Amino acid sequence: MENKVHSTPINAVNPTSISAVNPTSISAVNATVSHMFHGFCSFKPHSSKEAVEENLLLDSISWPVTPTLPSPFDLNKTSDPAHSTFTILPGRKGGHWYTGDQLEVVVKMHDFHGLPKKSGGDVLLARLHNPTLGAGVAGQVEDHLNGSYSVVFSLLWEGSAQIEVILVHPSEAVTVLDRLTREQPDRIYFNSLFRTGTITETTSCNVCLDPTQKPVCNYTDLHTGEPWFCYKPKKLSCDARISHSKGGFKQNLKIKEDKLFQSGVNMKVLIPASGPAYVMVLPKKKDQPQIKSSIVKSGPSGYYYQGAWRALGGTKVNQFNTSTAITQCLKGKVVHLYGDSTIRQWFRHLNNALPDLKEFDLHSAKQVGPFEAQDHPNNILVTFRCHGPPIRFGSVPTSELRYVANELDHVVGGPNIIVVIGVWSHFSTFPIKVYTWRLQSIRRAVQRLLSRAPGTLVVIRTANPKALTLYEALTNSDWYSLQRDRVLRAVFKGLNVHLVDAWEMVIAHHLPHSLHPQPPIIKNMIDVVLSYICPQNHG
């Protein structure tokens, strides 16, 4: 198919060029556009300052060059976790390890023939843990670009510390994931229902629509500049749109590429140790010099001990183990939750944990919301609203398609107002610039909120790893999530906001990775939020 280039406002969206409040019907016109994504999905930065930031963000998440797939495809030449190994590097003389040291592990990747790999780009996750102590910490991975990797662990508890290194994806799978995003940014598609009287029509919608002579309805948001388009119905006007829904997924893998995404073979598989897979950690001796790795510059944000998350910097995490403790912390507070289903999960957790927090029936769809719960005697209000498109929920009324930035502009703010934001999962199949654009929009709204109400507490939830099938890998891979996690941290760095490091909290825990982490992990996440709200309280 010939790549065509189209003009504003379909493809190179610039909010300053949008003048109409109502959705408009527009047609494709050939033009020259910068910042292309496969011809039909491109975005102009909001400002020159954000253009510079965008380039820096892209550089910060740049991934090592991954191998070009041979034709015909040969799985045997790709990374194989069963033939790969990790080895604990020796520490001080005598082989003793003490709390406060850093343990370094070297990973050597091999293919299915047992031959060493010569390039980097594999996706690895690692943790150090002790099931008996309920302890765990995420490892920091460094790619040496030659088939070997270093993993650095902080030794934070006494006793046994067992190492796990997981191959999430071979580098060859990253080649495929990267190509899919470049060539098929619209592989997840959406629908909208249009209705006038008894006449109904359904058309396809997306952030980016393939170049065509079909007329298009422009639903770009006037305030944020967030782009959204639907093909115009044949008989109805653009104003007749009543709902949004996920349409489906177009899987366009080449022959045998699905072999790169096999659970239990080369996707989310443990890499064996070439020797011992654990160390014994002794109490730190007085004036004992610590062993520190030169490989990584930063350490973990926290770790689990006795099943409870302990932060390694900033606010101490207290345990809120009873409904009374949570209620006392939230007394007189308003908590606004904005985001995807991983934030909706927090609403459900609070609603279940607090018997006096009663959900008000807004007759909303269970998946979509909005939701509201109140505890009148203690003057507590908790709300949830999903973010605007792209969102892969069931049918969402167009009146409920709200962008987080616009919602934040309607929050009065103040010392009793808590705003929680979690936006990441639904952006995985789109070019990273689409996500960057959304976060920059939210950041501007957060800055406005904190400017008019500096006492407002703003909490940002990061992305987290999940269980992977072929479909999940192609639409929501941990590799996609890792990139978005890095961008999110960079965009909000330096602002007066607080992070819940869901990425490390899921990796470090013994429970399986899941898009919606299991209750013990969610409980710890809520403890982190409550500790931000009530830093002096003890549950």
Coordinates of C-alpha atoms in Angstrom, one line a residue, residues 37-388:
F37 CA 4.2 7.6 11.9
H38 CA 3.7 5.3 8.9
G39 CA 2.3 8.3 7.0
F40 CA -1.1 8.7 8.6
C41 CA -0.4 9.1 12.3
S42 CA 1.5 12.2 13.2
F43 CA 1.5 14.9 15.8
K44 CA 2.9 18.4 16.1
P45 CA 4.1 19.3 19.6
H46 CA 2.1 21.9 21.5
S47 CA 5.1 24.2 21.8
S48 CA 8.8 24.3 20.8
K49 CA 9.7 23.6 24.5
E50 CA 7.6 20.5 24.5
A51 CA 9.1 19.5 21.1
V52 CA 12.6 19.6 22.7
E53 CA 11.2 17.6 25.7
E54 CA 9.6 15.1 23.4
N55 CA 13.0 14.4 21.6
L56 CA 14.7 14.0 25.0
L57 CA 12.0 11.6 26.1
L58 CA 12.4 9.5 23.0
D59 CA 16.1 9.4 23.5
S60 CA 15.7 8.4 27.2
I61 CA 13.6 5.3 26.3
S62 CA 15.6 4.3 23.2
W63 CA 16.0 0.5 23.1
P64 CA 19.1 -1.3 21.9
V65 CA 19.1 -2.2 18.2
T66 CA 17.5 -5.6 17.9
P67 CA 18.2 -8.2 15.2
T68 CA 16.5 -8.1 11.8
L69 CA 14.5 -11.3 11.5
P70 CA 15.9 -13.7 8.8
S71 CA 13.8 -14.9 5.9
P72 CA 12.8 -17.7 6.2
F73 CA 12.3 -17.2 10.0
D74 CA 14.4 -19.5 12.2
L75 CA 13.4 -19.7 15.9
N76 CA 16.5 -21.6 16.7
K77 CA 18.7 -18.5 16.2
T78 CA 16.6 -16.5 18.7
S79 CA 17.1 -16.1 22.5
D80 CA 16.3 -19.2 24.5
P81 CA 16.0 -18.9 28.3
A82 CA 16.6 -22.7 28.8
H83 CA 20.1 -22.4 27.2
S84 CA 20.8 -19.1 28.9
T85 CA 22.2 -18.7 32.4
F86 CA 22.9 -16.3 35.2
T87 CA 25.9 -16.3 37.5
I88 CA 26.5 -14.6 40.9
L89 CA 29.7 -12.6 40.8
P90 CA 32.0 -13.0 43.8
G91 CA 31.9 -10.3 46.4
R92 CA 34.5 -9.7 49.1
K93 CA 37.1 -12.2 50.1
G94 CA 35.6 -15.2 52.0
G95 CA 32.4 -14.9 49.9
H96 CA 30.4 -13.2 52.7
W97 CA 27.5 -10.8 52.0
Y98 CA 26.2 -8.2 54.4
T99 CA 23.1 -6.0 54.5
G100 CA 23.7 -2.8 52.6
D101 CA 25.9 -4.5 50.0
Q102 CA 24.9 -4.7 46.3
L103 CA 24.9 -8.2 44.7
E104 CA 25.7 -8.4 41.0
V105 CA 24.7 -11.1 38.7
V106 CA 25.8 -11.6 35.1
V107 CA 23.3 -13.1 32.6
K108 CA 24.6 -14.8 29.4
M109 CA 22.0 -15.2 26.6
H110 CA 22.2 -18.1 24.2
D111 CA 20.0 -19.3 21.3
F112 CA 18.2 -22.6 20.9
H113 CA 21.3 -24.2 19.5
G114 CA 23.2 -23.2 22.7
L115 CA 25.3 -20.6 20.8
P116 CA 26.0 -17.3 22.6
K117 CA 24.0 -14.2 21.5
K118 CA 26.1 -11.3 20.2
S119 CA 23.7 -8.5 20.6
G120 CA 21.4 -7.0 23.2
G121 CA 17.8 -6.0 23.4
D122 CA 16.3 -8.9 25.3
V123 CA 13.6 -7.8 27.9
L124 CA 14.6 -9.1 31.3
L125 CA 13.0 -8.6 34.7
A126 CA 14.6 -9.8 38.0
R127 CA 13.9 -10.0 41.7
L128 CA 15.6 -11.1 44.9
H129 CA 13.3 -12.7 47.4
N130 CA 12.9 -14.7 50.6
P131 CA 9.4 -16.4 50.8
T132 CA 9.8 -17.2 54.5
L133 CA 10.4 -13.6 55.4
G134 CA 7.9 -12.2 52.9
A135 CA 10.7 -10.2 51.4
G136 CA 11.4 -9.1 47.9
V137 CA 13.1 -6.4 45.9
A138 CA 13.4 -5.7 42.2
G139 CA 16.7 -5.9 40.4
Q140 CA 18.2 -3.2 38.2
V141 CA 19.1 -4.6 34.7
E142 CA 21.9 -3.2 32.5
D143 CA 22.3 -4.3 28.9
H144 CA 25.9 -4.6 27.7
L145 CA 24.7 -4.9 24.0
N146 CA 26.7 -8.1 23.4
G147 CA 24.4 -10.8 24.7
S148 CA 25.4 -10.3 28.3
Y149 CA 23.5 -8.4 31.0
S150 CA 24.2 -7.3 34.5
V151 CA 21.6 -7.4 37.2
V152 CA 22.2 -5.5 40.5
F153 CA 20.3 -6.2 43.7
S154 CA 20.3 -4.3 47.0
L155 CA 20.7 -6.6 50.0
L156 CA 18.2 -5.3 52.4
W157 CA 17.4 -8.1 54.8
E158 CA 19.3 -10.7 56.8
G159 CA 19.1 -14.4 55.8
S160 CA 18.6 -16.2 52.5
A161 CA 18.1 -14.1 49.3
Q162 CA 17.1 -16.1 46.2
I163 CA 17.6 -14.7 42.7
E164 CA 15.1 -14.9 39.9
V165 CA 15.8 -13.6 36.4
I166 CA 12.9 -13.7 33.8
L167 CA 13.1 -13.5 30.1
V168 CA 10.0 -11.5 29.2
H169 CA 10.8 -11.3 25.5
P170 CA 13.7 -12.3 23.3
S171 CA 15.3 -9.4 21.4
E172 CA 13.7 -10.8 18.2
A173 CA 10.3 -10.4 19.7
V174 CA 11.1 -6.7 20.4
T175 CA 11.9 -6.3 16.7
V176 CA 8.3 -7.5 15.9
L177 CA 6.7 -5.3 18.6
D178 CA 8.5 -2.3 17.4
R179 CA 7.5 -2.9 13.8
L180 CA 3.9 -3.4 14.7
T181 CA 3.7 0.0 16.3
R182 CA 5.5 1.7 13.4
E183 CA 3.5 0.1 10.7
Q184 CA 0.1 -0.7 12.3
P185 CA -0.6 2.0 15.0
D186 CA -4.3 1.4 14.4
R187 CA -4.2 -2.3 15.0
I188 CA -6.5 -1.8 18.0
Y189 CA -9.6 -0.1 16.6
F190 CA -12.7 1.4 18.1
N191 CA -16.3 2.0 17.1
S192 CA -18.9 4.7 17.6
L193 CA -22.6 4.3 17.4
F194 CA -24.6 7.1 15.8
R195 CA -28.3 7.5 16.2
T196 CA -31.0 9.9 15.1
G197 CA -34.5 8.7 15.7
T198 CA -34.8 5.1 14.4
I199 CA -31.7 5.4 12.2
T200 CA -28.5 4.0 13.6
E201 CA -25.0 3.6 12.1
T202 CA -21.7 2.3 13.4
T203 CA -18.3 3.6 12.1
S204 CA -14.7 3.0 13.0
C205 CA -12.8 5.5 15.2
N206 CA -9.2 6.0 16.3
V207 CA -6.5 8.4 17.3
C208 CA -5.2 7.9 13.8
L209 CA -7.3 6.9 10.8
D210 CA -5.8 5.3 7.7
P211 CA -5.7 7.7 4.7
T212 CA -8.8 7.5 2.7
Q213 CA -11.2 9.7 0.8
K214 CA -14.0 8.9 3.3
P215 CA -15.2 11.9 5.2
V216 CA -14.1 12.0 8.8
C217 CA -15.7 13.4 11.9
N218 CA -13.2 15.4 14.0
Y219 CA -13.7 15.0 17.7
T220 CA -10.4 16.6 18.7
D221 CA -10.8 18.2 22.2
L222 CA -10.7 21.9 22.0
H223 CA -9.1 22.4 25.4
T224 CA -6.4 19.8 25.4
G225 CA -5.9 19.3 21.7
E226 CA -6.3 15.5 22.2
P227 CA -7.1 14.0 18.7
W228 CA -9.9 11.6 18.0
F229 CA -11.6 10.8 14.7
C230 CA -14.4 8.7 13.4
Y231 CA -15.4 7.9 9.9
K232 CA -18.5 9.9 9.1
P233 CA -21.8 7.9 8.9
K234 CA -23.3 7.8 5.5
K235 CA -26.7 9.1 6.5
L236 CA -26.2 10.8 9.9
S237 CA -24.3 13.9 11.0
C238 CA -21.2 13.9 13.3
D239 CA -23.4 15.3 16.1
A240 CA -25.4 12.1 16.2
R241 CA -22.6 10.1 17.9
I242 CA -23.9 8.6 21.2
S243 CA -21.4 6.0 22.3
H244 CA -17.8 4.7 22.1
S245 CA -16.6 1.1 22.3
K246 CA -13.7 -1.1 21.5
G247 CA -14.0 -2.5 18.0
G248 CA -11.3 -5.2 17.8
F249 CA -7.7 -6.1 17.0
K250 CA -6.0 -6.7 13.6
Q251 CA -3.3 -9.3 14.0
N252 CA -0.9 -9.0 11.1
L253 CA 2.1 -11.1 12.1
K254 CA 4.3 -12.6 9.4
I255 CA 4.8 -16.3 9.0
K256 CA 6.0 -18.0 12.2
E257 CA 6.5 -14.8 14.1
D258 CA 3.9 -16.0 16.7
K259 CA 6.6 -18.5 17.7
L260 CA 8.4 -15.6 19.4
F261 CA 5.6 -15.2 21.9
Q262 CA 5.2 -18.7 23.5
S263 CA 4.4 -18.9 27.2
G264 CA 6.7 -21.5 28.8
V265 CA 9.1 -21.4 25.9
N266 CA 10.4 -17.8 25.4
M267 CA 7.9 -15.5 27.0
K268 CA 7.9 -14.8 30.8
V269 CA 10.3 -17.8 31.4
L270 CA 12.8 -18.2 34.2
I271 CA 16.5 -18.3 33.2
P272 CA 18.4 -21.0 35.2
A273 CA 21.5 -20.3 37.3
S274 CA 24.9 -21.7 36.3
G275 CA 25.7 -22.3 40.0
P276 CA 24.1 -21.2 43.3
A277 CA 20.9 -19.2 42.9
Y278 CA 20.9 -17.7 46.3
V279 CA 23.2 -16.0 48.9
M280 CA 23.2 -15.8 52.7
V281 CA 23.1 -12.2 53.9
L282 CA 24.7 -11.4 57.3
P283 CA 24.1 -8.4 59.6
K284 CA 26.2 -5.4 58.7
K285 CA 29.3 -5.1 60.9
K286 CA 30.3 -1.8 62.4
D287 CA 32.5 0.2 60.1
Q288 CA 32.2 -2.6 57.5
P289 CA 32.7 -1.0 54.0
Q290 CA 29.8 -1.8 51.7
I291 CA 30.1 -3.5 48.3
K292 CA 28.6 -1.2 45.7
S293 CA 28.2 -1.9 42.0
S294 CA 29.4 0.6 39.4
I295 CA 26.9 -0.7 36.9
V296 CA 23.8 1.2 38.1
K297 CA 23.4 4.7 39.4
S298 CA 20.1 4.4 41.2
G299 CA 18.7 1.7 43.5
P300 CA 15.2 0.4 44.0
S301 CA 12.4 2.6 45.3
G302 CA 11.5 0.1 48.0
Y303 CA 11.1 -3.5 49.0
Y304 CA 8.9 -6.0 50.8
Y305 CA 9.6 -7.3 54.2
Q306 CA 7.1 -9.5 56.1
G307 CA 4.7 -8.8 53.2
A308 CA 4.7 -5.0 53.8
W309 CA 6.2 -2.5 51.4
R310 CA 9.0 -0.3 52.8
A311 CA 10.0 2.8 50.9
L312 CA 13.8 3.5 50.6
G313 CA 13.3 7.2 50.3
G314 CA 10.8 9.9 50.9
T315 CA 7.6 9.2 53.0
K316 CA 7.7 6.3 55.4
V317 CA 5.0 3.7 54.5
N318 CA 2.7 3.0 57.4
Q319 CA 0.4 0.0 57.6
F320 CA -3.4 0.8 57.6
N321 CA -4.6 -2.6 58.6
T322 CA -8.1 -1.8 59.9
S323 CA -11.1 0.1 58.5
T324 CA -10.9 2.4 61.5
A325 CA -7.3 3.4 60.6
I326 CA -8.2 4.1 57.0
T327 CA -11.3 6.0 58.0
Q328 CA -9.4 8.2 60.4
C329 CA -6.9 9.0 57.7
L330 CA -9.5 9.9 55.1
K331 CA -11.8 11.7 57.5
G332 CA -12.9 15.0 55.9
K333 CA -11.1 14.2 52.7
V334 CA -12.2 14.0 49.0
V335 CA -10.4 11.5 46.9
H336 CA -10.7 11.8 43.1
L337 CA -9.5 8.8 41.1
Y338 CA -8.9 9.2 37.4
G339 CA -7.6 6.6 34.9
D340 CA -8.0 3.1 33.7
S341 CA -9.2 -0.2 35.3
T342 CA -6.0 -0.4 37.4
I343 CA -7.2 2.8 39.2
R344 CA -10.8 1.6 39.2
Q345 CA -9.4 -1.4 41.2
W346 CA -8.4 1.1 43.9
F347 CA -11.9 2.5 44.1
R348 CA -13.2 -1.1 44.6
H349 CA -10.6 -1.8 47.2
L350 CA -11.5 1.3 49.3
N351 CA -15.2 0.6 48.9
N352 CA -14.8 -3.0 50.1
A353 CA -12.4 -2.1 53.0
L354 CA -14.6 0.6 54.5
P355 CA -18.0 -0.7 55.6
D356 CA -19.3 2.9 56.2
L357 CA -18.3 4.0 52.7
K358 CA -21.5 3.6 50.7
E359 CA -21.5 3.6 46.9
F360 CA -24.1 5.9 45.4
D361 CA -25.8 4.3 42.5
L362 CA -25.2 6.5 39.4
H363 CA -26.6 3.8 37.1
S364 CA -23.1 3.6 35.5
A365 CA -21.8 0.5 33.7
K366 CA -19.6 -1.6 36.0
Q367 CA -16.5 -1.3 33.8
V368 CA -16.9 2.3 32.8
G369 CA -18.2 4.4 35.7
P370 CA -18.3 7.1 36.9
F371 CA -18.5 5.9 40.5
E372 CA -19.0 7.7 43.7
A373 CA -18.9 6.5 47.3
Q374 CA -19.6 8.5 50.5
D375 CA -19.2 8.2 54.2
H376 CA -21.5 10.9 55.5
P377 CA -20.6 10.7 59.3
N378 CA -16.9 11.0 58.5
N379 CA -17.3 13.4 55.6
I380 CA -15.4 11.2 53.1
L381 CA -16.0 11.3 49.4
V382 CA -14.3 8.9 46.9
T383 CA -14.9 9.2 43.1
F384 CA -13.7 7.4 40.0
R385 CA -13.8 8.5 36.4
C386 CA -12.2 6.7 33.5
H387 CA -9.9 8.6 31.2
G388 CA -10.8 9.7 27.6

